[in-house]
CSV table of C-alpha atoms in Angstrom, one decimal:
chain,number,residue,atom,x,y,z
A,1,MET,CA,-7.3,3.1,-40.4
A,2,ALA,CA,-3.7,3.0,-39.7
A,3,GLU,CA,-2.9,5.9,-42.4
A,4,GLY,CA,-6.0,7.9,-40.7
A,5,PHE,CA,-4.5,7.8,-37.5
A,6,ARG,CA,-1.1,8.7,-38.8
A,7,GLU,CA,-2.2,11.8,-40.6
A,8,ILE,CA,-4.0,12.8,-37.6
A,9,LEU,CA,-1.1,12.2,-35.1
A,10,ALA,CA,1.2,14.0,-37.4
A,11,ALA,CA,-1.0,17.0,-37.8
A,12,ARG,CA,-1.9,17.3,-34.0
A,13,ALA,CA,1.5,16.8,-32.9
A,14,ALA,CA,3.0,19.5,-35.1
A,15,ALA,CA,0.4,21.8,-34.0
A,16,PHE,CA,1.5,21.1,-30.5
A,17,GLY,CA,4.9,22.2,-31.6
A,18,MET,CA,6.2,18.7,-31.2
A,19,PRO,CA,6.4,17.3,-34.8
A,20,LEU,CA,7.2,13.6,-35.0
A,21,THR,CA,9.8,12.0,-37.7
A,22,ASN,CA,8.5,9.3,-39.9
A,23,ALA,CA,10.1,6.7,-37.7
A,24,GLN,CA,8.3,8.1,-34.7
A,25,LEU,CA,4.9,8.1,-36.3
A,26,GLU,CA,5.3,4.7,-37.5
A,27,GLN,CA,6.1,3.8,-34.0
A,28,CYS,CA,3.1,5.6,-32.6
A,29,VAL,CA,0.9,3.6,-35.6
A,30,ARG,CA,2.1,0.5,-34.3
A,31,TYR,CA,1.3,1.3,-30.7
A,32,ASN,CA,-2.0,2.2,-31.5
A,33,GLU,CA,-2.6,-0.9,-33.3
A,34,LEU,CA,-1.7,-3.0,-30.3
A,35,LEU,CA,-3.5,-0.7,-27.8
A,36,LEU,CA,-6.7,-1.5,-29.7
A,37,THR,CA,-6.1,-5.0,-30.1
A,38,TRP,CA,-5.2,-5.6,-26.5
A,39,ASN,CA,-8.1,-3.5,-25.4
A,40,GLU,CA,-10.4,-6.2,-26.6
A,41,ARG,CA,-9.0,-8.6,-24.1
A,42,MET,CA,-8.5,-6.4,-21.1
A,43,ASN,CA,-9.4,-2.7,-20.1
A,44,LEU,CA,-6.3,-0.5,-21.0
A,45,THR,CA,-8.6,2.6,-22.4
A,46,ALA,CA,-11.8,3.9,-22.5
A,47,LEU,CA,-10.4,6.1,-25.5
A,48,THR,CA,-10.3,4.2,-28.9
A,49,ALA,CA,-11.1,6.8,-31.6
A,50,PRO,CA,-8.2,8.1,-33.5
A,51,GLU,CA,-8.6,11.5,-32.6
A,52,ASP,CA,-8.6,10.8,-29.0
A,53,VAL,CA,-5.7,8.3,-28.7
A,54,ALA,CA,-3.8,11.0,-31.2
A,55,VAL,CA,-4.6,13.7,-29.0
A,56,LYS,CA,-5.8,12.8,-25.4
A,57,HIS,CA,-3.1,10.0,-25.0
A,58,ILE,CA,-0.1,10.7,-27.2
A,59,VAL,CA,0.2,14.4,-27.6
A,60,ASP,CA,-1.0,14.7,-24.0
A,61,SER,CA,1.9,12.3,-22.7
A,62,LEU,CA,4.3,14.4,-25.0
A,63,SER,CA,3.0,17.4,-23.0
A,64,ALA,CA,5.4,16.3,-20.3
A,65,TYR,CA,8.5,16.8,-22.3
A,66,ASP,CA,10.6,20.0,-21.6
A,67,VAL,CA,13.9,20.7,-23.6
A,68,PRO,CA,16.2,21.8,-20.7
A,69,LEU,CA,15.0,19.1,-18.5
A,70,PHE,CA,15.3,16.3,-20.6
A,71,ALA,CA,18.6,17.4,-22.2
A,72,ARG,CA,20.3,16.9,-18.8
A,73,ALA,CA,18.7,13.7,-17.9
A,74,LYS,CA,19.6,10.0,-18.5
A,75,SER,CA,16.7,7.9,-16.9
A,76,LEU,CA,13.0,8.2,-16.3
A,77,ILE,CA,10.2,6.0,-14.3
A,78,ASP,CA,6.7,6.3,-15.6
A,79,VAL,CA,5.0,5.2,-11.8
A,80,GLY,CA,1.8,3.4,-12.5
A,81,THR,CA,2.2,3.5,-16.2
A,82,GLY,CA,-1.0,1.6,-17.1
A,83,ALA,CA,-1.3,1.4,-21.0
A,84,GLY,CA,2.3,3.0,-21.1
A,85,LEU,CA,1.3,6.5,-20.9
A,86,PRO,CA,3.0,8.9,-20.6
A,87,GLY,CA,6.2,6.6,-20.8
A,88,ILE,CA,6.1,5.1,-24.1
A,89,PRO,CA,5.4,8.5,-26.4
A,90,LEU,CA,8.1,9.9,-24.2
A,91,ALA,CA,10.4,6.8,-24.9
A,92,ILE,CA,9.6,7.4,-28.5
A,93,TYR,CA,10.2,11.1,-28.5
A,94,ALA,CA,13.4,11.2,-26.7
A,95,PRO,CA,15.1,7.6,-27.5
A,96,GLU,CA,18.3,9.0,-25.7
A,97,ILE,CA,16.5,8.7,-22.3
A,98,GLU,CA,16.6,5.0,-20.6
A,99,VAL,CA,12.7,4.7,-19.5
A,100,THR,CA,11.4,2.3,-16.9
A,101,LEU,CA,7.8,1.3,-17.0
A,102,MET,CA,6.5,0.2,-13.5
A,103,ASP,CA,3.0,-1.2,-13.1
A,104,ALA,CA,1.3,-3.6,-10.6
A,105,LEU,CA,-0.7,-5.3,-12.8
A,106,GLN,CA,1.2,-8.5,-14.5
A,107,LYS,CA,-1.6,-8.4,-17.7
A,108,ARG,CA,-0.7,-4.7,-18.4
A,109,VAL,CA,3.1,-5.4,-17.9
A,110,ARG,CA,2.8,-8.2,-20.7
A,111,PHE,CA,1.1,-5.8,-22.9
A,112,LEU,CA,3.9,-3.4,-22.4
A,113,THR,CA,6.5,-6.1,-23.0
A,114,GLU,CA,5.0,-6.7,-26.5
A,115,VAL,CA,4.8,-2.8,-27.3
A,116,ILE,CA,8.4,-2.8,-26.5
A,117,GLU,CA,9.6,-5.6,-28.7
A,118,GLN,CA,7.3,-4.9,-31.6
A,119,LEU,CA,8.4,-1.2,-31.7
A,120,GLY,CA,11.9,-2.0,-31.1
A,121,LEU,CA,12.2,0.3,-28.2
A,122,LYS,CA,15.6,-0.7,-26.9
A,123,ASN,CA,15.6,2.3,-24.3
A,124,VAL,CA,12.5,0.7,-22.2
A,125,VAL,CA,12.2,-1.8,-19.6
A,126,CYS,CA,9.2,-2.8,-17.8
A,127,VAL,CA,9.0,-3.6,-13.9
A,128,HIS,CA,6.0,-5.6,-12.4
A,129,ALA,CA,5.8,-3.9,-9.0
A,130,ARG,CA,3.7,-1.9,-6.7
A,131,ALA,CA,5.5,1.7,-6.2
A,132,GLU,CA,5.4,1.2,-2.4
A,133,ALA,CA,7.6,-2.0,-2.7
A,134,ALA,CA,9.6,-0.9,-5.4
A,135,ALA,CA,10.7,2.5,-3.9
A,136,ARG,CA,12.2,0.4,-1.0
A,137,MET,CA,14.5,-1.4,-3.2
A,138,HIS,CA,17.9,0.1,-3.7
A,139,THR,CA,17.7,-1.0,-7.4
A,140,TYR,CA,14.9,1.7,-7.7
A,141,ARG,CA,15.0,4.2,-5.1
A,142,ALA,CA,16.6,7.5,-5.8
A,143,GLN,CA,17.8,6.3,-9.1
A,144,TYR,CA,16.0,8.5,-11.6
A,145,ASP,CA,16.6,11.9,-12.9
A,146,ILE,CA,13.1,12.0,-13.5
A,147,ALA,CA,9.6,10.4,-12.4
A,148,VAL,CA,6.5,10.9,-14.5
A,149,SER,CA,2.9,9.9,-13.5
A,150,ARG,CA,-0.5,10.4,-15.4
A,151,ALA,CA,-4.0,9.5,-14.1
A,152,VAL,CA,-2.8,7.6,-11.0
A,153,ALA,CA,-4.1,9.4,-7.9
A,154,ARG,CA,-4.3,12.8,-6.3
A,155,LEU,CA,-1.1,14.5,-5.6
A,156,PRO,CA,-0.7,14.0,-1.8
A,157,VAL,CA,-0.9,10.0,-2.7
A,158,LEU,CA,1.1,10.3,-6.1
A,159,ALA,CA,3.8,12.2,-4.4
A,160,GLU,CA,4.4,9.5,-2.0
A,161,TYR,CA,4.5,7.2,-4.9
A,162,ALA,CA,6.6,8.8,-7.1
A,163,LEU,CA,9.3,10.9,-5.1
A,164,PRO,CA,11.4,8.1,-3.4
A,165,PHE,CA,12.3,7.3,-7.0
A,166,VAL,CA,13.7,10.7,-8.0
A,167,ARG,CA,17.4,11.5,-6.9
A,168,VAL,CA,18.3,14.6,-5.2
A,169,GLY,CA,18.5,17.4,-7.9
A,170,GLY,CA,16.1,15.1,-10.3
A,171,THR,CA,12.3,16.3,-11.0
A,172,PHE,CA,8.8,14.8,-10.5
A,173,LEU,CA,6.2,15.4,-13.4
A,174,ALA,CA,2.6,14.8,-12.4
A,175,LEU,CA,0.1,15.4,-15.7
A,176,LYS,CA,-3.1,16.5,-14.2
A,177,GLY,CA,-6.4,17.8,-15.2
A,178,ARG,CA,-8.9,20.8,-14.3
A,179,ALA,CA,-8.4,20.3,-10.6
A,180,TYR,CA,-4.6,20.8,-10.7
A,181,ALA,CA,-4.6,24.1,-8.8
A,182,GLU,CA,-6.5,22.4,-6.1
A,183,GLU,CA,-4.4,19.6,-6.0
A,184,MET,CA,-1.2,21.7,-5.8
A,185,GLU,CA,-2.6,23.0,-2.5
A,186,GLU,CA,-3.4,19.5,-1.1
A,187,GLY,CA,0.0,18.2,-2.2
A,188,ARG,CA,2.3,20.9,-0.6
A,189,ALA,CA,2.9,19.3,2.8
A,190,ALA,CA,3.3,15.8,1.1
A,191,VAL,CA,5.6,16.9,-1.3
A,192,GLU,CA,7.7,18.8,1.5
A,193,MET,CA,7.7,15.8,3.9
A,194,LEU,CA,9.2,13.6,0.7
A,195,GLY,CA,12.0,15.8,0.1
A,196,GLY,CA,10.2,18.0,-2.7
A,197,GLY,CA,10.6,21.7,-3.0
A,198,GLY,CA,8.0,24.0,-4.5
A,199,ILE,CA,5.1,22.8,-6.9
A,200,ALA,CA,5.1,24.8,-10.3
A,201,ALA,CA,2.4,24.4,-12.8
A,202,ARG,CA,3.1,24.6,-16.5
A,203,PRO,CA,-0.3,24.8,-18.3
A,204,VAL,CA,-1.2,22.6,-21.1
A,205,THR,CA,-3.4,23.5,-24.0
A,206,LEU,CA,-4.0,20.3,-26.7
A,207,PRO,CA,-4.9,20.9,-30.1
A,208,GLY,CA,-8.5,21.2,-30.6
A,209,LEU,CA,-9.5,21.1,-26.8
A,210,ASP,CA,-10.6,23.7,-24.5
A,211,ASP,CA,-10.3,21.7,-21.4
A,212,VAL,CA,-8.0,22.4,-18.6
A,213,ARG,CA,-4.7,20.7,-18.1
A,214,ALA,CA,-1.0,21.3,-16.4
A,215,VAL,CA,2.0,19.4,-15.8
A,216,LEU,CA,3.0,19.8,-12.2
A,217,VAL,CA,6.7,20.3,-11.8
A,218,ILE,CA,8.4,19.3,-8.4
A,219,GLU,CA,11.9,19.4,-7.8
A,220,LYS,CA,13.6,17.0,-5.2
A,221,TYR,CA,15.9,18.8,-2.9
A,222,ARG,CA,16.6,16.3,-0.1
A,223,SER,CA,16.3,12.7,0.3
A,224,THR,CA,13.0,11.2,1.2
A,225,PRO,CA,12.9,10.2,4.6
A,226,ARG,CA,13.4,6.1,5.0
A,227,ALA,CA,9.8,5.9,6.4
A,228,TYR,CA,8.5,6.7,3.2
A,229,PRO,CA,6.6,5.3,1.2
A,230,ARG,CA,4.5,3.6,3.7
A,231,ARG,CA,3.2,-0.2,3.5
A,232,GLU,CA,1.2,-1.0,0.6
A,233,GLY,CA,-2.3,0.6,0.6
A,234,THR,CA,-1.7,3.1,3.3
A,235,PRO,CA,-1.0,6.2,0.9
A,236,GLU,CA,-4.4,5.8,-0.5
A,237,LYS,CA,-6.1,5.3,2.8
A,238,SER,CA,-4.2,7.8,4.7
A,239,PRO,CA,-3.0,10.6,2.5
A,240,LEU,CA,0.0,12.9,3.8
A,241,ARG,CA,-1.5,16.0,4.8
A,242,SER,CA,0.2,18.0,7.0
A,243,CYS,CA,4.1,18.2,8.6
A,244,PRO,CA,4.3,16.2,11.8
């Protein structure tokens, strides 16, 4: 099974234009093994078939990678990382970047800690925290060149979670599905209020799929006002919709 997954991932990543080295493939194979094992004990993913994990999890995570952006970046935070997506694949592909995986559920952090140890990822650390609380700590606020997030919330909410972590001049990357254009419109006011500039969409076509995906790219132009993020639970209950 591991060999089949390895071959599928190697072919799909190459077809996407991001070929993986043998060492990276082995790390991804081990990640898949751990994902499936832990998924029997807790809900990490509904996608477990080799093709799905290879394309819809790993290659999709790698779609966030952009050569000029990552070449000048030193640090990245994955906000609401869940099973480590997109953070783990990005950390494997770009080992020169210091990656922080943040999640609110302790069980998921335990899984991620084992993944880091088993894969020998020296450039990755885990943080058990809610984004609303961590983004108010000096240790994390405005400390990252890149923030990424995938399948966490719609953009008005997600921007309030993620943009406070990004330094001025940094970038927030949101991996989105077919509703990305609608979310761009929904999120413009929130992004502006939180210190972001315009929202650019980079369409993504994954190997063998004809669905609609895009990476939304938001540059941080100004410091996020101290009022944000609001207290835990508030961004979801009352998303930022218009400028005050």
